[in-house]
Structure formats: C-alpha cells, structure tokens
Amino acid sequence: MNWLNTVLRTRVVSLGASKRLPLSSFQSRVRAWVIETFGKDFADNKRERDDRFMEEAIELYQALGNPVDHLWTLAQYVYSREAGDPRQELGGVQTTLAALSEAHGLDMVDARETELARIWTKVEAIRAKAATKPKNSPLPGHYSGQTSAANNWKPTAAELDSACYSYRHDFGLLSKDEQDRVRATARYWLEAWLKEMPQTPALRMPPASVNAALHQSQSVG
C-alpha cells in the first residue's frame, strides 16, 4: 500500500470555496477519507465523531481482554467528576494510548497507517453500514442480533423489591399477599419496559456490578 500512502500524503482536498489544505499530517489525511466517504457535513458532525471514537476505544478495550464490568465502573467514575479541558484530555488520550501500545507490544504508528490504507479500500462497505444507522442513536448501524435476539433478562428478587420500594415506600408494611401482588405487577412492568428498549447485550444482561449496587442500596435503605 506504499503507493496509496504516497497519494494520500500529497493529495489536496477542498474544504470550502477559499480554503485548501495539503494533507501532510495523519489527522488531515483521515479527514480527507471521511469527506471522501461521507461528505464534509458528516466530517464536521461533532457528536458523530465523538461516538465513533468512543466505539473504537471500547472495541480496543474489549480486544485486549478487559471485562465489561470494568468499563461500567470506569464510566461511572469519570462521570462522577467535573468535565475536563478537551485539549488536555486529547493529550491524555494520546499519551495513555502510547503507553498502552508499549505495554502490549503494539506499534501505534504502523497500526494507524495500516488501518487508514485498509479503510480506503472499504469505502462502499462503510457507506452501506452507515446507511443503516438508527435515527438519533449513537450506534454506527444495525448490528447482528439487534432485532432477532430474544429478551432473556429476568429481574432478581432483590431488583423486584427495589422497584417495589421505589413505587410504594410503604411496601415493607404491606401484608404478604399485598406484597406478592405488587411484586407480580412490578415483574410484569419491568419485563415489558425492557422489551421496548434497544435489544443490546448490555441491557439484556446487566453487569454484576449493577446487581451488586442494587443489593447494596437495598441493604443500606
């Protein structure tokens, strides 16, 4: 793919009526691919760019063998704090990615150049996937199992009681028969509600950390 990289490094892409940018940096060459594949408006869509970066970061985390429980814990930790400065956090992303690459024996420069060359050969396929993107969703497109996977989630007894206490603060004072009736109603609505939600694995199978938090909140309450 050396010939392709040579073309990409010297090609010039139009960014507007009065501005043209020589593609000398990797960042600029990636932008050229996004514009060529989806158009300038798509390339400038900040939310779309944010979601696609997060998707790839999670995929790398998964590929390195990390469990989803750790991901949930990290997300909760980060969002419990105030948002940082985007420029500083961008530097942090690149610094920690370099350290990660070293720890795993990966070459981040070689990996990025190989991937950019690869996606230039997959433009039509990537456009087709983007065309299936759900409306107003961070998902990149329909995924296998999205509509066919059965909803296999069943609330635990602790989750049912937690829902009942949220609905009726006097739940613990009810008779056993009344509690059983409220539990039955809660189970029906919990399962019905989840069936209306996107059929994602994360929703169908909540991480153990979520169940642990529910148990802890109930014991504290």
C-alpha positions as CSV (number, residue, x, y, z in Angstrom):
1,M,0.0,0.0,0.0
2,N,3.0,2.3,-0.3
3,W,1.6,3.9,-3.5
4,L,-1.6,4.7,-1.7
5,N,0.1,6.3,1.2
6,T,2.2,8.4,-1.2
7,V,-1.0,9.6,-2.9
8,L,-2.7,10.4,0.4
9,R,0.3,12.4,1.7
10,T,0.4,14.6,-1.4
11,R,-3.3,14.9,-2.3
12,V,-5.1,18.2,-1.7
13,V,-8.8,18.2,-0.6
14,S,-11.2,21.1,-1.0
15,L,-12.5,22.4,2.4
16,G,-14.5,25.3,1.1
17,A,-14.6,28.0,-1.6
18,S,-11.5,29.7,-0.3
19,K,-9.6,27.2,1.8
20,R,-7.5,24.2,0.7
21,L,-5.4,22.0,3.0
22,P,-2.3,20.0,2.0
23,L,-2.6,16.6,3.5
24,S,0.7,16.3,5.2
25,S,-0.4,15.2,8.7
26,F,-2.2,11.9,9.6
27,Q,-5.1,13.9,11.1
28,S,-5.6,15.8,7.8
29,R,-5.3,12.5,5.8
30,V,-8.0,10.9,7.9
31,R,-10.3,13.9,7.4
32,A,-9.8,13.5,3.6
33,W,-11.1,9.9,3.9
34,V,-14.1,11.0,6.0
35,I,-15.0,13.7,3.5
36,E,-14.5,11.4,0.5
37,T,-16.6,8.7,2.1
38,F,-19.4,10.7,3.8
39,G,-19.1,14.3,2.8
40,K,-18.0,17.4,4.7
41,D,-21.1,17.8,6.8
42,F,-20.6,14.3,8.2
43,A,-17.0,15.0,8.8
44,D,-17.9,18.2,10.8
45,N,-20.6,16.4,12.8
46,K,-19.0,16.6,16.3
47,R,-21.4,14.2,18.0
48,E,-20.9,11.6,15.3
49,R,-17.1,11.9,15.6
50,D,-17.3,11.6,19.4
51,D,-19.5,8.5,19.2
52,R,-17.3,6.8,16.6
53,F,-14.2,7.5,18.6
54,M,-15.8,6.1,21.7
55,E,-16.9,3.0,19.8
56,E,-13.4,2.3,18.6
57,A,-11.9,2.9,22.1
58,I,-14.3,0.4,23.6
59,E,-13.5,-2.1,20.9
60,L,-9.8,-1.8,21.7
61,Y,-10.5,-2.2,25.4
62,Q,-12.6,-5.4,24.6
63,A,-10.0,-6.7,22.2
64,L,-7.3,-6.6,24.9
65,G,-9.4,-8.9,27.1
66,N,-11.0,-6.4,29.5
67,P,-14.4,-7.2,31.1
68,V,-17.5,-5.0,30.6
69,D,-17.8,-4.6,34.4
70,H,-14.5,-2.6,34.5
71,L,-15.8,-0.5,31.6
72,W,-19.0,0.4,33.5
73,T,-17.0,1.1,36.7
74,L,-14.7,3.4,34.8
75,A,-17.5,5.3,33.1
76,Q,-19.3,5.8,36.4
77,Y,-16.1,7.1,38.0
78,V,-15.3,9.5,35.1
79,Y,-18.9,10.9,35.0
80,S,-18.9,11.4,38.8
81,R,-16.3,14.2,38.3
82,E,-16.4,17.5,36.5
83,A,-15.6,17.5,32.8
84,G,-12.0,18.3,31.9
85,D,-10.5,20.6,29.3
86,P,-10.9,19.0,25.8
87,R,-7.3,19.9,24.7
88,Q,-5.7,18.5,27.8
89,E,-7.9,15.3,27.7
90,L,-7.0,14.9,24.0
91,G,-3.3,14.9,25.0
92,G,-4.1,12.4,27.8
93,V,-5.8,10.1,25.3
94,Q,-2.7,10.1,23.0
95,T,-0.3,9.8,25.9
96,T,-2.1,6.8,27.5
97,L,-2.6,5.2,24.1
98,A,1.2,5.3,23.5
99,A,1.8,3.8,27.0
100,L,-0.8,1.1,26.2
101,S,0.8,0.3,22.9
102,E,4.2,-0.1,24.6
103,A,2.8,-2.4,27.3
104,H,1.1,-4.6,24.8
105,G,4.0,-4.6,22.3
106,L,2.0,-2.8,19.6
107,D,3.2,-0.2,17.1
108,M,0.6,2.6,17.1
109,V,2.1,4.4,14.1
110,D,2.1,1.2,12.0
111,A,-1.4,0.3,13.2
112,R,-2.8,3.7,12.2
113,E,-1.2,3.7,8.7
114,T,-2.3,0.2,8.1
115,E,-5.9,1.0,9.1
116,L,-6.1,4.1,7.0
117,A,-4.9,2.2,4.0
118,R,-7.4,-0.5,4.7
119,I,-10.5,1.7,5.0
120,W,-9.7,3.4,1.7
121,T,-10.4,0.0,0.2
122,K,-13.7,-0.3,2.1
123,V,-15.4,2.9,1.3
124,E,-18.6,1.4,-0.3
125,A,-19.0,-1.1,2.5
126,I,-18.6,1.5,5.2
127,R,-21.1,3.8,3.4
128,A,-23.6,0.9,3.3
129,K,-23.2,0.3,7.1
130,A,-23.6,4.0,7.8
131,A,-26.9,3.9,5.8
132,T,-28.4,1.5,8.4
133,K,-27.6,3.8,11.3
134,P,-30.6,4.1,13.6
135,K,-32.1,7.6,13.7
136,N,-31.0,9.7,16.7
137,S,-28.8,6.9,18.0
138,P,-25.0,6.8,18.8
139,L,-25.0,3.3,17.3
140,P,-23.0,3.1,14.0
141,G,-25.6,0.9,12.3
142,H,-27.7,-2.2,12.8
143,Y,-25.8,-5.0,14.4
144,S,-26.3,-8.7,14.4
145,G,-28.9,-9.7,16.9
146,Q,-30.4,-6.2,17.3
147,T,-33.9,-7.3,16.2
148,S,-33.7,-11.1,16.4
149,A,-32.2,-11.7,19.9
150,A,-34.8,-12.7,22.4
151,N,-35.1,-10.6,25.6
152,N,-33.7,-13.0,28.2
153,W,-33.4,-10.7,31.1
154,K,-35.4,-11.6,34.3
155,P,-35.4,-9.4,37.3
156,T,-34.0,-10.9,40.5
157,A,-35.9,-10.9,43.8
158,A,-33.7,-8.1,45.0
159,E,-34.4,-6.0,41.9
160,L,-38.1,-6.6,42.2
161,D,-38.2,-5.5,45.8
162,S,-36.1,-2.4,44.9
163,A,-38.6,-1.5,42.2
164,C,-41.5,-2.1,44.7
165,Y,-40.0,0.2,47.3
166,S,-39.4,2.9,44.7
167,Y,-43.1,2.6,43.7
168,R,-44.5,2.3,47.2
169,H,-42.5,3.5,50.2
170,D,-44.8,1.5,52.5
171,F,-44.1,-1.7,50.7
172,G,-42.5,-3.3,53.7
173,L,-45.6,-2.6,55.8
174,L,-47.9,-4.4,53.4
175,S,-49.3,-7.9,54.1
176,K,-47.6,-10.8,52.4
177,D,-50.5,-11.2,49.9
178,E,-50.4,-7.5,49.1
179,Q,-46.6,-7.6,48.7
180,D,-46.9,-10.6,46.3
181,R,-49.5,-8.7,44.2
182,V,-47.2,-5.6,44.0
183,R,-44.2,-7.9,43.1
184,A,-46.2,-9.5,40.3
185,T,-47.2,-6.2,38.9
186,A,-43.6,-4.9,39.1
187,R,-42.2,-8.0,37.4
188,Y,-44.7,-7.6,34.5
189,W,-43.9,-3.9,34.0
190,L,-40.1,-4.4,34.3
191,E,-40.1,-7.1,31.7
192,A,-42.5,-5.2,29.4
193,W,-40.4,-2.0,29.8
194,L,-37.2,-3.7,28.9
195,K,-38.7,-5.3,25.7
196,E,-39.4,-1.8,24.5
197,M,-35.7,-0.8,24.9
198,P,-33.0,-1.5,22.3
199,Q,-32.0,-5.1,22.4
200,T,-28.4,-4.6,23.4
201,P,-26.4,-7.2,25.3
202,A,-25.6,-4.7,28.0
203,L,-29.4,-4.1,28.7
204,R,-30.3,-7.8,28.3
205,M,-27.5,-8.9,30.7
206,P,-26.7,-6.1,33.2
207,P,-23.1,-6.4,34.6
208,A,-22.6,-7.9,38.0
209,S,-21.6,-4.5,39.4
210,V,-25.1,-3.2,38.7
211,N,-26.7,-6.0,40.6
212,A,-24.2,-5.5,43.4
213,A,-25.1,-1.8,43.6
214,L,-28.8,-2.7,43.8
215,H,-28.2,-5.2,46.6
216,Q,-26.1,-2.6,48.5
217,S,-28.6,0.2,48.1
218,Q,-31.4,-2.1,49.4
219,S,-29.4,-3.2,52.5
220,V,-28.5,0.5,53.2
221,G,-32.1,1.5,52.8
